[in-house]
Amino acid sequence: MTTTTTSLSSNTPALDARLDGKAYLVTGGTTGMGLAAAEQLAREGARVFITGRTPQTLADAAQRLGDRGVALENDTASLKALPELIRSIRAHVDHLDGVFINAGVATFQPLENVTPKEFDELFTINVRGAFFTLQALLPLLREGSSVVFNSSIAGRLAMSGGSVYAATKAALTSLGRSLAVELAPRGIRVNVLSPGPVTTPILAKAGVDATMQENLAAGTLLKRWGRPEEVARLVRFLLTDDSSFVVGEEIVIDGGYQLT
């Protein structure tokens, strides 16, 4: 897919300027946790780049983010699109201070219903896409920058019907640990975020029905689903100097789901 640029048009004021002069990329930043993280960063004065595959959701996100952002049409599954993504970012900034690698997909099927196509799609986007996106972005990441992979507690748990999705998230968490060791000498911190039940548009796409949603909420200590903005505040922490001594960690945000 060709990467295109959309300048964000509104003039939403920043709450403060703590991140003024900083630049961040959020992949899959048009909805859910990605958009919430981008909004959190923009509110604090950062320049924020977001990627997505759908022009309409990119336009909608553009309206919400304001004039400190740039929306880039980019398909994480397409490695051929990565050079254009880098060129588009370089047209605005010469470096990135952090990257939230958030783009991903989820489907849930019993073992006998999983097709090779579905298996390959999940690994192509959730694992291969994340890995090679970071590889392509390395020239833009200078010393002191931060990378956050968005994984899931599914990678830690046994979930009926979620074997392939869980496997991709376990792989992503493992990549995060290994790359933290590899990139630390360059001054680049890598951490992994593993959310539990969080309300995002991916639920409907993944086929999570009302009964499953109720059961997941009941399984948390807080007896509710998490909100994207709650995850966004943790993303902001991990992407900035507030977490300067945090590296190679998997940070779980699940409302206590794993303790029940």
GROMACS .gro file of C-alpha atoms in nm:
model
  260
    1MET     CA    1   0.000   0.000   0.000
    2THR     CA    2   0.123   0.346  -0.083
    3THR     CA    3   0.177   0.561   0.221
    4THR     CA    4   0.001   0.896   0.205
    5THR     CA    5   0.014   1.191   0.440
    6THR     CA    6  -0.277   1.378   0.594
    7SER     CA    7  -0.201   1.691   0.792
    8LEU     CA    8  -0.409   1.717   1.106
    9SER     CA    9  -0.626   2.024   1.084
   10SER     CA   10  -0.782   2.121   1.418
   11ASN     CA   11  -0.618   2.338   1.682
   12THR     CA   12  -0.678   2.147   2.004
   13PRO     CA   13  -0.472   2.322   2.274
   14ALA     CA   14  -0.212   2.128   2.468
   15LEU     CA   15  -0.278   2.086   2.838
   16ASP     CA   16   0.088   2.156   2.901
   17ALA     CA   17   0.417   2.152   2.715
   18ARG     CA   18   0.598   1.871   2.897
   19LEU     CA   19   0.657   1.691   2.569
   20ASP     CA   20   0.710   1.998   2.353
   21GLY     CA   21   0.977   1.925   2.091
   22LYS     CA   22   0.932   1.548   2.117
   23ALA     CA   23   0.820   1.330   1.825
   24TYR     CA   24   0.648   0.993   1.849
   25LEU     CA   25   0.503   0.734   1.615
   26VAL     CA   26   0.197   0.523   1.701
   27THR     CA   27   0.122   0.241   1.457
   28GLY     CA   28  -0.241   0.146   1.437
   29GLY     CA   29  -0.315   0.484   1.590
   30THR     CA   30  -0.659   0.556   1.448
   31THR     CA   31  -0.877   0.384   1.708
   32GLY     CA   32  -0.872   0.229   2.052
   33MET     CA   33  -0.554   0.220   2.257
   34GLY     CA   34  -0.344   0.359   1.972
   35LEU     CA   35  -0.557   0.669   1.926
   36ALA     CA   36  -0.586   0.722   2.302
   37ALA     CA   37  -0.206   0.707   2.333
   38ALA     CA   38  -0.161   0.949   2.043
   39GLU     CA   39  -0.409   1.192   2.201
   40GLN     CA   40  -0.231   1.171   2.536
   41LEU     CA   41   0.103   1.256   2.375
   42ALA     CA   42  -0.044   1.537   2.163
   43ARG     CA   43  -0.216   1.695   2.463
   44GLU     CA   44   0.126   1.731   2.624
   45GLY     CA   45   0.270   1.910   2.323
   46ALA     CA   46   0.439   1.625   2.132
   47ARG     CA   47   0.442   1.586   1.755
   48VAL     CA   48   0.259   1.260   1.689
   49PHE     CA   49   0.256   1.042   1.378
   50ILE     CA   50  -0.014   0.777   1.349
   51THR     CA   51  -0.061   0.502   1.093
   52GLY     CA   52  -0.368   0.317   0.975
   53ARG     CA   53  -0.507   0.132   0.676
   54THR     CA   54  -0.848   0.298   0.635
   55PRO     CA   55  -0.874   0.654   0.497
   56GLN     CA   56  -1.194   0.730   0.687
   57THR     CA   57  -1.059   0.630   1.028
   58LEU     CA   58  -0.741   0.825   0.952
   59ALA     CA   59  -0.949   1.132   0.876
   60ASP     CA   60  -1.156   1.086   1.192
   61ALA     CA   61  -0.841   1.050   1.402
   62ALA     CA   62  -0.698   1.359   1.234
   63GLN     CA   63  -0.992   1.565   1.353
   64ARG     CA   64  -0.946   1.444   1.710
   65LEU     CA   65  -0.571   1.484   1.733
   66GLY     CA   66  -0.526   1.840   1.621
   67ASP     CA   67  -0.244   2.018   1.444
   68ARG     CA   68   0.043   1.849   1.629
   69GLY     CA   69  -0.003   1.526   1.435
   70VAL     CA   70   0.041   1.363   1.098
   71ALA     CA   71  -0.173   1.072   0.981
   72LEU     CA   72  -0.006   0.826   0.747
   73GLU     CA   73  -0.187   0.561   0.547
   74ASN     CA   74   0.023   0.250   0.595
   75ASP     CA   75  -0.040  -0.125   0.604
   76THR     CA   76   0.173  -0.302   0.865
   77ALA     CA   77   0.139  -0.625   0.668
   78SER     CA   78   0.320  -0.472   0.369
   79LEU     CA   79   0.696  -0.460   0.408
   80LYS     CA   80   0.717  -0.280   0.071
   81ALA     CA   81   0.538   0.017   0.228
   82LEU     CA   82   0.803   0.071   0.496
   83PRO     CA   83   1.048   0.284   0.292
   84GLU     CA   84   0.766   0.525   0.204
   85LEU     CA   85   0.663   0.540   0.570
   86ILE     CA   86   1.016   0.640   0.668
   87ARG     CA   87   1.031   0.902   0.391
   88SER     CA   88   0.699   1.048   0.505
   89ILE     CA   89   0.818   1.081   0.863
   90ARG     CA   90   1.151   1.231   0.754
   91ALA     CA   91   0.961   1.497   0.560
   92HIS     CA   92   0.856   1.636   0.899
   93VAL     CA   93   1.123   1.540   1.155
   94ASP     CA   94   1.478   1.408   1.156
   95HIS     CA   95   1.429   1.168   1.447
   96LEU     CA   96   1.173   1.000   1.671
   97ASP     CA   97   1.184   1.003   2.050
   98GLY     CA   98   0.964   0.697   2.081
   99VAL     CA   99   0.750   0.442   1.900
  100PHE     CA  100   0.436   0.263   2.019
  101ILE     CA  101   0.413  -0.046   1.798
  102ASN     CA  102   0.044  -0.106   1.844
  103ALA     CA  103  -0.095  -0.221   1.508
  104GLY     CA  104  -0.242  -0.568   1.533
  105VAL     CA  105  -0.538  -0.792   1.461
  106ALA     CA  106  -0.727  -1.053   1.658
  107THR     CA  107  -0.950  -1.344   1.561
  108PHE     CA  108  -1.075  -1.631   1.775
  109GLN     CA  109  -1.149  -1.972   1.628
  110PRO     CA  110  -1.156  -2.329   1.758
  111LEU     CA  111  -0.861  -2.535   1.641
  112GLU     CA  112  -1.054  -2.720   1.370
  113ASN     CA  113  -1.173  -2.393   1.212
  114VAL     CA  114  -0.838  -2.214   1.182
  115THR     CA  115  -0.723  -2.180   0.822
  116PRO     CA  116  -0.364  -2.135   0.701
  117LYS     CA  117  -0.467  -1.795   0.564
  118GLU     CA  118  -0.594  -1.679   0.904
  119PHE     CA  119  -0.285  -1.819   1.078
  120ASP     CA  120  -0.053  -1.639   0.837
  121GLU     CA  121  -0.244  -1.310   0.860
  122LEU     CA  122  -0.217  -1.300   1.238
  123PHE     CA  123   0.155  -1.370   1.240
  124THR     CA  124   0.221  -1.142   0.942
  125ILE     CA  125   0.067  -0.839   1.112
  126ASN     CA  126   0.122  -0.904   1.482
  127VAL     CA  127   0.476  -1.040   1.468
  128ARG     CA  128   0.647  -0.992   1.132
  129GLY     CA  129   0.499  -0.647   1.080
  130ALA     CA  130   0.601  -0.532   1.428
  131PHE     CA  131   0.955  -0.667   1.393
  132PHE     CA  132   1.031  -0.518   1.052
  133THR     CA  133   0.861  -0.188   1.134
  134LEU     CA  134   1.106  -0.145   1.420
  135GLN     CA  135   1.395  -0.253   1.198
  136ALA     CA  136   1.302   0.014   0.941
  137LEU     CA  137   1.265   0.281   1.210
  138LEU     CA  138   1.606   0.225   1.370
  139PRO     CA  139   1.779   0.508   1.177
  140LEU     CA  140   1.521   0.749   1.323
  141LEU     CA  141   1.567   0.634   1.683
  142ARG     CA  142   1.846   0.816   1.859
  143GLU     CA  143   2.002   0.757   2.198
  144GLY     CA  144   1.747   0.802   2.473
  145SER     CA  145   1.450   0.693   2.264
  146SER     CA  146   1.195   0.435   2.371
  147VAL     CA  147   1.005   0.153   2.201
  148VAL     CA  148   0.686  -0.003   2.338
  149PHE     CA  149   0.532  -0.318   2.189
  150ASN     CA  150   0.161  -0.368   2.252
  151SER     CA  151   0.121  -0.734   2.340
  152SER     CA  152  -0.157  -0.892   2.550
  153ILE     CA  153  -0.210  -1.105   2.857
  154ALA     CA  154  -0.336  -1.362   2.606
  155GLY     CA  155   0.029  -1.443   2.548
  156ARG     CA  156   0.052  -1.555   2.913
  157LEU     CA  157  -0.281  -1.736   2.944
  158ALA     CA  158  -0.451  -2.041   2.797
  159MET     CA  159  -0.759  -1.927   2.606
  160SER     CA  160  -0.991  -2.169   2.428
  161GLY     CA  161  -1.028  -2.057   2.068
  162GLY     CA  162  -0.744  -1.810   2.097
  163SER     CA  163  -0.442  -2.032   2.033
  164VAL     CA  164  -0.306  -1.851   1.727
  165TYR     CA  165  -0.369  -1.500   1.859
  166ALA     CA  166  -0.210  -1.593   2.193
  167ALA     CA  167   0.090  -1.740   2.013
  168THR     CA  168   0.148  -1.415   1.823
  169LYS     CA  169   0.138  -1.215   2.145
  170ALA     CA  170   0.373  -1.455   2.323
  171ALA     CA  171   0.611  -1.418   2.030
  172LEU     CA  172   0.586  -1.039   2.047
  173THR     CA  173   0.663  -1.038   2.419
  174SER     CA  174   0.965  -1.258   2.357
  175LEU     CA  175   1.085  -1.027   2.081
  176GLY     CA  176   1.053  -0.733   2.316
  177ARG     CA  177   1.280  -0.892   2.576
  178SER     CA  178   1.544  -0.995   2.322
  179LEU     CA  179   1.542  -0.659   2.145
  180ALA     CA  180   1.570  -0.479   2.479
  181VAL     CA  181   1.903  -0.656   2.531
  182GLU     CA  182   2.017  -0.590   2.175
  183LEU     CA  183   1.925  -0.222   2.159
  184ALA     CA  184   2.018  -0.111   2.511
  185PRO     CA  185   2.383  -0.050   2.409
  186ARG     CA  186   2.251   0.201   2.153
  187GLY     CA  187   2.062   0.387   2.424
  188ILE     CA  188   1.723   0.264   2.301
  189ARG     CA  189   1.489   0.125   2.566
  190VAL     CA  190   1.243  -0.149   2.468
  191ASN     CA  191   0.949  -0.254   2.685
  192VAL     CA  192   0.632  -0.455   2.634
  193LEU     CA  193   0.281  -0.358   2.738
  194SER     CA  194   0.033  -0.643   2.798
  195PRO     CA  195  -0.326  -0.522   2.840
  196GLY     CA  196  -0.611  -0.737   2.962
  197PRO     CA  197  -0.975  -0.666   2.875
  198VAL     CA  198  -0.987  -0.315   2.727
  199THR     CA  199  -1.281  -0.170   2.534
  200THR     CA  200  -1.167  -0.109   2.177
  201PRO     CA  201  -1.324  -0.146   1.829
  202ILE     CA  202  -1.119  -0.463   1.777
  203LEU     CA  203  -1.371  -0.651   1.994
  204ALA     CA  204  -1.641  -0.656   1.729
  205LYS     CA  205  -1.393  -0.747   1.457
  206ALA     CA  206  -1.263  -1.034   1.669
  207GLY     CA  207  -1.612  -1.172   1.731
  208VAL     CA  208  -1.619  -1.106   2.107
  209ASP     CA  209  -1.992  -1.122   2.189
  210ALA     CA  210  -2.179  -0.969   2.483
  211THR     CA  211  -2.161  -1.286   2.692
  212MET     CA  212  -1.785  -1.312   2.650
  213GLN     CA  213  -1.748  -0.944   2.738
  214GLU     CA  214  -1.948  -0.994   3.058
  215ASN     CA  215  -1.742  -1.296   3.155
  216LEU     CA  216  -1.415  -1.113   3.095
  217ALA     CA  217  -1.528  -0.815   3.303
  218ALA     CA  218  -1.635  -1.047   3.585
  219GLY     CA  219  -1.291  -1.208   3.573
  220THR     CA  220  -1.110  -0.889   3.673
  221LEU     CA  221  -1.064  -0.782   4.034
  222LEU     CA  222  -1.220  -0.447   3.943
  223LYS     CA  223  -1.520  -0.615   3.776
  224ARG     CA  224  -1.504  -0.399   3.467
  225TRP     CA  225  -1.325  -0.353   3.137
  226GLY     CA  226  -1.030  -0.119   3.111
  227ARG     CA  227  -1.055   0.205   2.915
  228PRO     CA  228  -0.818   0.303   2.633
  229GLU     CA  229  -0.719   0.623   2.814
  230GLU     CA  230  -0.602   0.417   3.113
  231VAL     CA  231  -0.367   0.226   2.884
  232ALA     CA  232  -0.263   0.551   2.715
  233ARG     CA  233  -0.129   0.695   3.039
  234LEU     CA  234   0.092   0.390   3.084
  235VAL     CA  235   0.211   0.412   2.723
  236ARG     CA  236   0.303   0.775   2.782
  237PHE     CA  237   0.503   0.675   3.090
  238LEU     CA  238   0.695   0.405   2.903
  239LEU     CA  239   0.767   0.627   2.602
  240THR     CA  240   0.909   0.918   2.800
  241ASP     CA  241   1.194   0.989   3.037
  242ASP     CA  242   0.960   0.927   3.329
  243SER     CA  243   1.049   0.558   3.278
  244SER     CA  244   1.418   0.615   3.205
  245PHE     CA  245   1.531   0.320   3.423
  246VAL     CA  246   1.265   0.078   3.294
  247VAL     CA  247   1.390  -0.154   3.020
  248GLY     CA  248   1.317  -0.507   2.906
  249GLU     CA  249   0.999  -0.530   3.112
  250GLU     CA  250   0.655  -0.666   3.035
  251ILE     CA  251   0.409  -0.433   3.208
  252VAL     CA  252   0.066  -0.587   3.262
  253ILE     CA  253  -0.245  -0.367   3.281
  254ASP     CA  254  -0.541  -0.600   3.325
  255GLY     CA  255  -0.746  -0.489   3.627
  256GLY     CA  256  -0.620  -0.789   3.817
  257TYR     CA  257  -0.753  -1.043   3.566
  258GLN     CA  258  -0.459  -1.280   3.613
  259LEU     CA  259  -0.514  -1.292   3.991
  260THR     CA  260  -0.867  -1.428   3.980
   0.00000   0.00000   0.00000
